[in-house]
PDB file of C-alpha atoms and ligand atoms in Angstrom:
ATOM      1  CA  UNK A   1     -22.194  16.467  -1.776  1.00  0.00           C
ATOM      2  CA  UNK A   2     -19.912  13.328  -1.807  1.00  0.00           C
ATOM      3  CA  UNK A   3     -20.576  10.950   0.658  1.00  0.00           C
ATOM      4  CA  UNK A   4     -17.158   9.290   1.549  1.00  0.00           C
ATOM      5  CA  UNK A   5     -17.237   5.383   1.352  1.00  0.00           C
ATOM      6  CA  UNK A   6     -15.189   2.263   2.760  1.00  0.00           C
ATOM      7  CA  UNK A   7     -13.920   0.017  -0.112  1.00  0.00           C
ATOM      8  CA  UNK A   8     -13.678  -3.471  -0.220  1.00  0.00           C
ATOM      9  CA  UNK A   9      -9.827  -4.713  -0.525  1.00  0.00           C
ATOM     10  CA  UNK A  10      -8.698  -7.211  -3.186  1.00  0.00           C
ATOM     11  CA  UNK A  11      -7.038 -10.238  -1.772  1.00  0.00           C
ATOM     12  CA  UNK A  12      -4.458 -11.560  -3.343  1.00  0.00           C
ATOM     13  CA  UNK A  13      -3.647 -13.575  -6.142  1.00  0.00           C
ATOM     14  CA  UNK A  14      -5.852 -11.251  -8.541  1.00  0.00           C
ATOM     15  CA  UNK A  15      -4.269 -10.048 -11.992  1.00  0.00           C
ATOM     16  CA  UNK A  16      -5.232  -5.961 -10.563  1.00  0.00           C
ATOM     17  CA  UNK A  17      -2.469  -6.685  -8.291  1.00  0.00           C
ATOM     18  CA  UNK A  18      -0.356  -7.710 -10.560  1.00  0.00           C
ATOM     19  CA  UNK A  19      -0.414  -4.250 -12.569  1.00  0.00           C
ATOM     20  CA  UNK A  20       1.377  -1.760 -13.371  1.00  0.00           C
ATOM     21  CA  UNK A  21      -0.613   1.761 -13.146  1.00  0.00           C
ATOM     22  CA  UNK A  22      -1.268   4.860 -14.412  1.00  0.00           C
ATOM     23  CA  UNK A  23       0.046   8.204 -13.467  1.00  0.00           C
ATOM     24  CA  UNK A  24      -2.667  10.322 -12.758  1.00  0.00           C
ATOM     25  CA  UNK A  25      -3.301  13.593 -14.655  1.00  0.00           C
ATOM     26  CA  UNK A  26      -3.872  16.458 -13.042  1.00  0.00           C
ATOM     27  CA  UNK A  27      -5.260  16.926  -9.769  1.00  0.00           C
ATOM     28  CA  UNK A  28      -9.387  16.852  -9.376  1.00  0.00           C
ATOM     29  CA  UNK A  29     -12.121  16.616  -6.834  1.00  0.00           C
ATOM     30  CA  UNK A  30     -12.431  12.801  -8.303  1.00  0.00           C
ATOM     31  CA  UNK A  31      -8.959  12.377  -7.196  1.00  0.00           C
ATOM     32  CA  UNK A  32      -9.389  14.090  -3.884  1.00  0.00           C
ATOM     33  CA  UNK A  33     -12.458  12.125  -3.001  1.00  0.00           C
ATOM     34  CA  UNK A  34     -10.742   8.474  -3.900  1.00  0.00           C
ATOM     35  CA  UNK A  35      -7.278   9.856  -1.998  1.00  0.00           C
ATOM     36  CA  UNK A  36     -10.600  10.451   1.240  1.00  0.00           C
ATOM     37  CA  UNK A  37     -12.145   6.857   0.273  1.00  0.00           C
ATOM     38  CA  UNK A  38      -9.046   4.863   0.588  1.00  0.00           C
ATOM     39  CA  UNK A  39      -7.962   6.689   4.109  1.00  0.00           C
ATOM     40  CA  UNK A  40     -11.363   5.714   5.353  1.00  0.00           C
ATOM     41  CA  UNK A  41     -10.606   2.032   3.870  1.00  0.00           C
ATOM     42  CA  UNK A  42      -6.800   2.175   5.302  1.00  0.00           C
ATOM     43  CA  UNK A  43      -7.913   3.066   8.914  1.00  0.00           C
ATOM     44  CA  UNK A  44     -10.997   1.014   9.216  1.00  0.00           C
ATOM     45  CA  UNK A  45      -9.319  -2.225   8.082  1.00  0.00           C
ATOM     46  CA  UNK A  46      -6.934  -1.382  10.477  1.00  0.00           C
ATOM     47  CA  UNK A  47      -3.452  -1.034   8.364  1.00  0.00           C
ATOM     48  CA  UNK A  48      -0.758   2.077   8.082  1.00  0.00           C
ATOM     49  CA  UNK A  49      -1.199   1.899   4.064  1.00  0.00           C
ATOM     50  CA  UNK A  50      -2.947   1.511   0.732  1.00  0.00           C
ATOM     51  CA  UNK A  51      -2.233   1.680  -2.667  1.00  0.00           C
ATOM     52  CA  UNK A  52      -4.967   2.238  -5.173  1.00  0.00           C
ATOM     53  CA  UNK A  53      -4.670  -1.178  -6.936  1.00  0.00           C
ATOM     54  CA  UNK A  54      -5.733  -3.113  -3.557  1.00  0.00           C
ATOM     55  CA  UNK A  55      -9.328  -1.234  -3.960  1.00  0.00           C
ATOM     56  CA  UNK A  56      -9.240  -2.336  -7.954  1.00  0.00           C
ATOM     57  CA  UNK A  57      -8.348   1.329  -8.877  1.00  0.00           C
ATOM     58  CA  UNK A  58      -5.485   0.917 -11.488  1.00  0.00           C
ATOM     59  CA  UNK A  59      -3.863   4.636 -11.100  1.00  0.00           C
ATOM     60  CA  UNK A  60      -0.508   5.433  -9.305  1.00  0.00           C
ATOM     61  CA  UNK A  61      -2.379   6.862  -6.101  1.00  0.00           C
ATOM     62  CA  UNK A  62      -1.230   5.828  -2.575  1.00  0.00           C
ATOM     63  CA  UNK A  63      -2.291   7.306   1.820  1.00  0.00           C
ATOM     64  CA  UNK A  64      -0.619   6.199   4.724  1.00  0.00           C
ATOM     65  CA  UNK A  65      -0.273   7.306   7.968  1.00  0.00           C
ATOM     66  CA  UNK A  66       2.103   5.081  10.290  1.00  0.00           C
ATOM     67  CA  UNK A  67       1.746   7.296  13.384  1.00  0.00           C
ATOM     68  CA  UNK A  68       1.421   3.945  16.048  1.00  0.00           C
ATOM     69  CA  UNK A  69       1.969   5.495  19.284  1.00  0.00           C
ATOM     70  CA  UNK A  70      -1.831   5.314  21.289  1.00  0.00           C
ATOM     71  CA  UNK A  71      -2.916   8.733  21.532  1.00  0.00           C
ATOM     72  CA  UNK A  72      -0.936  10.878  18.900  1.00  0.00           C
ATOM     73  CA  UNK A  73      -2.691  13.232  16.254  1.00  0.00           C
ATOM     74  CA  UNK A  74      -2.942  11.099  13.322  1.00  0.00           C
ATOM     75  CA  UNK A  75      -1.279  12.171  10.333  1.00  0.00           C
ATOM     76  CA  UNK A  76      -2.939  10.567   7.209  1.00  0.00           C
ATOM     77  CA  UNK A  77      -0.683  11.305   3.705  1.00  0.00           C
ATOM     78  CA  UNK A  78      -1.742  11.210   0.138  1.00  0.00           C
ATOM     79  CA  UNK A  79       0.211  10.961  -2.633  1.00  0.00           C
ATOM     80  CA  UNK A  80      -0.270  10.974  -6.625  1.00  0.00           C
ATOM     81  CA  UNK A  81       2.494   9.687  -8.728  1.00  0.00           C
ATOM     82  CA  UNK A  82       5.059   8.883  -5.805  1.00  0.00           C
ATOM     83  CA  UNK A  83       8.003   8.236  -7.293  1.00  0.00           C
ATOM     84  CA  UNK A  84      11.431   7.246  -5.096  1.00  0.00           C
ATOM     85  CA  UNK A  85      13.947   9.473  -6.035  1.00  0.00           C
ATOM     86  CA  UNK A  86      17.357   8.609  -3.976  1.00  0.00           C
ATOM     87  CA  UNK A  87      17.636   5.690  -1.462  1.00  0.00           C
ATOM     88  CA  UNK A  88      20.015   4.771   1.095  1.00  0.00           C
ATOM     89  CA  UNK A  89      22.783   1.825   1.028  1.00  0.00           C
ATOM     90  CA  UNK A  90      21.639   0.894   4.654  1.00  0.00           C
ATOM     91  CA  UNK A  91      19.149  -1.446   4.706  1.00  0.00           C
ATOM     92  CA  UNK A  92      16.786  -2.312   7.333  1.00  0.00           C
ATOM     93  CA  UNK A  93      14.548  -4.985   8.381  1.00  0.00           C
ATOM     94  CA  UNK A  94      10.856  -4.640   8.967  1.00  0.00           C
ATOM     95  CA  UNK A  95       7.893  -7.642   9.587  1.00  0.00           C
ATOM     96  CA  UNK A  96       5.661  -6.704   6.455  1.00  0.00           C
ATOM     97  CA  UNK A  97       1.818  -7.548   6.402  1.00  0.00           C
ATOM     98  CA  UNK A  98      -0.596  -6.186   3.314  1.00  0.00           C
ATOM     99  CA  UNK A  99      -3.792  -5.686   3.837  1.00  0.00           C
ATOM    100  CA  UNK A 100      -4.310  -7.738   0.549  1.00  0.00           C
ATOM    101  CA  UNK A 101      -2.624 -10.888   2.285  1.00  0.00           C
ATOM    102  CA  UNK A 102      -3.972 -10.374   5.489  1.00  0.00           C
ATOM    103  CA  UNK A 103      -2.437 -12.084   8.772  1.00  0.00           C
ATOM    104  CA  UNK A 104       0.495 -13.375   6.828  1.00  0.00           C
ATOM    105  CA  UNK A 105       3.860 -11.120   8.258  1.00  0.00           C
ATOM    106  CA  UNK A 106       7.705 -11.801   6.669  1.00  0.00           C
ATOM    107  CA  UNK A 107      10.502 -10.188   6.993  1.00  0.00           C
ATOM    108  CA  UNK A 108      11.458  -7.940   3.896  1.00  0.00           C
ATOM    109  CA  UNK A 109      15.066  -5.754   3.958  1.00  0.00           C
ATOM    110  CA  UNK A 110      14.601  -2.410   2.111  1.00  0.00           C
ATOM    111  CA  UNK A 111      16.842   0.836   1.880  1.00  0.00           C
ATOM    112  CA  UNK A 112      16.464   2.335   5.569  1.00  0.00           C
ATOM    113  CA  UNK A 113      16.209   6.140   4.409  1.00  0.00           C
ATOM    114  CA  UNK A 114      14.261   6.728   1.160  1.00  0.00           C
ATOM    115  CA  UNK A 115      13.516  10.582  -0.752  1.00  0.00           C
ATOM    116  CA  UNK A 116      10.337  10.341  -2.606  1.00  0.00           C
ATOM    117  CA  UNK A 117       8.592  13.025  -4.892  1.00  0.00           C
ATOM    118  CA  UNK A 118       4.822  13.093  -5.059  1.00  0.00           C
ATOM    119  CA  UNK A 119       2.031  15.331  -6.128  1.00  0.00           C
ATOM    120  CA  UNK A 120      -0.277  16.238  -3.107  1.00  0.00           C
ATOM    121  CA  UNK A 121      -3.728  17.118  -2.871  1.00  0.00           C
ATOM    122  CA  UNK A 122      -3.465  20.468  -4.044  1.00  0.00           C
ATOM    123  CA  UNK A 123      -1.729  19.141  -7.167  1.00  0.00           C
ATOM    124  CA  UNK A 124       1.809  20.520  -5.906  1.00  0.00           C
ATOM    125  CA  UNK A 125       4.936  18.933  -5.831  1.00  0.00           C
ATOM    126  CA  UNK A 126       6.602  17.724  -2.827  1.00  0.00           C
ATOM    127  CA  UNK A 127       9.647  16.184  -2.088  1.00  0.00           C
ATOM    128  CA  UNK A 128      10.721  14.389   1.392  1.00  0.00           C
ATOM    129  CA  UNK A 129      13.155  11.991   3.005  1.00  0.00           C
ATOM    130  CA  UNK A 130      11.737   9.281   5.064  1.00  0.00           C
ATOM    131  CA  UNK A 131      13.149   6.841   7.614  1.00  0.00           C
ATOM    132  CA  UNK A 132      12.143   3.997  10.058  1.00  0.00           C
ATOM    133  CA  UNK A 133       8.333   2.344   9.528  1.00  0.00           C
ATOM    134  CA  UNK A 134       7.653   5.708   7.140  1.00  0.00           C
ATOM    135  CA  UNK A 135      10.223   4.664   4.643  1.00  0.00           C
ATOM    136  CA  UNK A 136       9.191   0.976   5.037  1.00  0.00           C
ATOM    137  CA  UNK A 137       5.646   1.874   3.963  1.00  0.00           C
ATOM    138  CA  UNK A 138       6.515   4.308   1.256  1.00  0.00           C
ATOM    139  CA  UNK A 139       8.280   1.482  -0.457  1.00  0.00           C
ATOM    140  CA  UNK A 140       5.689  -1.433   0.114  1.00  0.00           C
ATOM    141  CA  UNK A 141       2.645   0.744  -0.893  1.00  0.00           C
ATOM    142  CA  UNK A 142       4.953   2.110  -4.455  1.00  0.00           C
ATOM    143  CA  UNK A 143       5.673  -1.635  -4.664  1.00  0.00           C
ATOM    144  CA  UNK A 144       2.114  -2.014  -5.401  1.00  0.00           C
ATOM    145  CA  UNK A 145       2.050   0.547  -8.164  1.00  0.00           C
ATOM    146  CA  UNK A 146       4.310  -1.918  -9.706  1.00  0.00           C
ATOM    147  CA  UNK A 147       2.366  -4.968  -9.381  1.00  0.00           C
ATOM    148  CA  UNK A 148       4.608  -6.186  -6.387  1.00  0.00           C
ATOM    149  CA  UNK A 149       3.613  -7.450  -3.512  1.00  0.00           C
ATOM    150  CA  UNK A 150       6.080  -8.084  -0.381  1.00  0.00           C
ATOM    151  CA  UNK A 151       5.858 -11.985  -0.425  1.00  0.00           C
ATOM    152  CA  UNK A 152       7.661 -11.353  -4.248  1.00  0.00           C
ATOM    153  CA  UNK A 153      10.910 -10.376  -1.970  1.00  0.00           C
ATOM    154  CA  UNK A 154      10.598 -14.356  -0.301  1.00  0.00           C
ATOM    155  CA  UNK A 155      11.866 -17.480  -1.582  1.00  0.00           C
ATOM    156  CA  UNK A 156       9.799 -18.875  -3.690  1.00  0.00           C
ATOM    157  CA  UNK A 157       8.436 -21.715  -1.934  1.00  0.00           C
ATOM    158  CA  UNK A 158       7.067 -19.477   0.984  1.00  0.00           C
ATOM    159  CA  UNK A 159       5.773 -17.115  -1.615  1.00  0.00           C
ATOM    160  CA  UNK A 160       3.737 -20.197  -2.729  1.00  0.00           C
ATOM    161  CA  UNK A 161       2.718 -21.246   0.896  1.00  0.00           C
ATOM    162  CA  UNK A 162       1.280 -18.135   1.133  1.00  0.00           C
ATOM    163  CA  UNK A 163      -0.485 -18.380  -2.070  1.00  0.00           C
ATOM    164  CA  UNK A 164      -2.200 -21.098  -1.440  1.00  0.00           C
ATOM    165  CA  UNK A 165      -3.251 -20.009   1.866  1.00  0.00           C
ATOM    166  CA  UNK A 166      -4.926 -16.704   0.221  1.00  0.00           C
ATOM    167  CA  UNK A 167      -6.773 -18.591  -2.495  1.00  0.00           C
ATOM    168  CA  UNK A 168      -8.461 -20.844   0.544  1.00  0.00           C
ATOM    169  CA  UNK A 169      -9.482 -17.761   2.467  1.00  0.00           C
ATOM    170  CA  UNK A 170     -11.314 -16.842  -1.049  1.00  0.00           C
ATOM    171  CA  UNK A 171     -12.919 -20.018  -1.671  1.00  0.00           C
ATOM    172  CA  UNK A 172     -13.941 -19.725   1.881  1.00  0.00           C
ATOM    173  CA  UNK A 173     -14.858 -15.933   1.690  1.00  0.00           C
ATOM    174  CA  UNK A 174     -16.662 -16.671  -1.410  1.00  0.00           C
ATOM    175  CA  UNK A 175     -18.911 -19.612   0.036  1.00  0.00           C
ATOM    176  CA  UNK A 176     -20.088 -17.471   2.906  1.00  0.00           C
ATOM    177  CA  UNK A 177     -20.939 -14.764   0.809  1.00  0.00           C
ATOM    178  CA  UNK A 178     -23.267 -17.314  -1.009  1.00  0.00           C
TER     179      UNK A 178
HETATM  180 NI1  LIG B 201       0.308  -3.916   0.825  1.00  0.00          NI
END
């Protein structure tokens, strides 16, 4: 038996962030239990998505579920390899967080309507459009994939505010945990 586990997150700035990752090869019960781990992670932090990175797991794996409204079956998604295949010219406009740069929220514009190819659980392939918070998420969590972050869409000098903000909250994280 695997017992299922909540991770801790990486805060940024940390180089694992910064990375570009792996595909994954095939699909495994190794996979399948990480894909199980970072839901747990995603919903207990509380956030709507994670990317494998943000847990220190360099591999092109990604769950989200952004069903918000109070009540509503959840509907938690995995995907391996994710890949955007055809995006809109209409933008939209969305407050961003990361669990990774928590309680820091800017606004990021992004294709509104995205089609994105993944490889699910059971290793097939699946192709869907997404629109409104869905397609928002899709993009920010592949993002990560990529090494980029949402505050790498801001003007530079906020990007650094930020920053600066994150590495006090680890030196401060890291003195309690003395
Ligand atoms: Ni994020």
């Amino acid at each position: 038996m695997i017992a299922m586990a909540i991770l801790p997150i990486l805060i940024h700035p940390d180089p694992r962030l910064k990375t570009v990752c792996e595909p994954v090869p095939d699909m495994s019960d190794e996979l399948r239990t990480l894909a199980d781990d970072m839901l747990l992670t995603m919903y207990d932090a509380p956030g709507i998505g994670l990317a494998a990175p943000q847990i220190g797991v360099l591999q092109r794996v990604i769950v989200m579920d952004c069903v918000k409204e109070e009540g509503a079956e959840p509907k938690p998604v995995a995907m391996f390899n994710p890949e955007v295949t055809a995006s809109s010219d209409i933008t939209n406009v969305y407050e961003e967080g990361c669990l990774s740069i928590p309680e820091q929220y800017a606004e990021v514009t992004r294709p509104k309507l995205v089609q994105v190819r993944w490889m699910d659980r059971d290793g097939k392939l699946q192709e869907q459009e997404f629109d409104g918070l869905w397609a928002t998420c899709v993009q920010h969590e592949i993002d990560h994939l990529d090494g980029k972050l949402f505050i790498d869409y801001l003007k530079p000098l906020r990007r650094q505010m930020i920053t600066r903000k994150m590495q006090k909250l680890k030196r401060e994280r890291a003195r309690k945990a003395l």
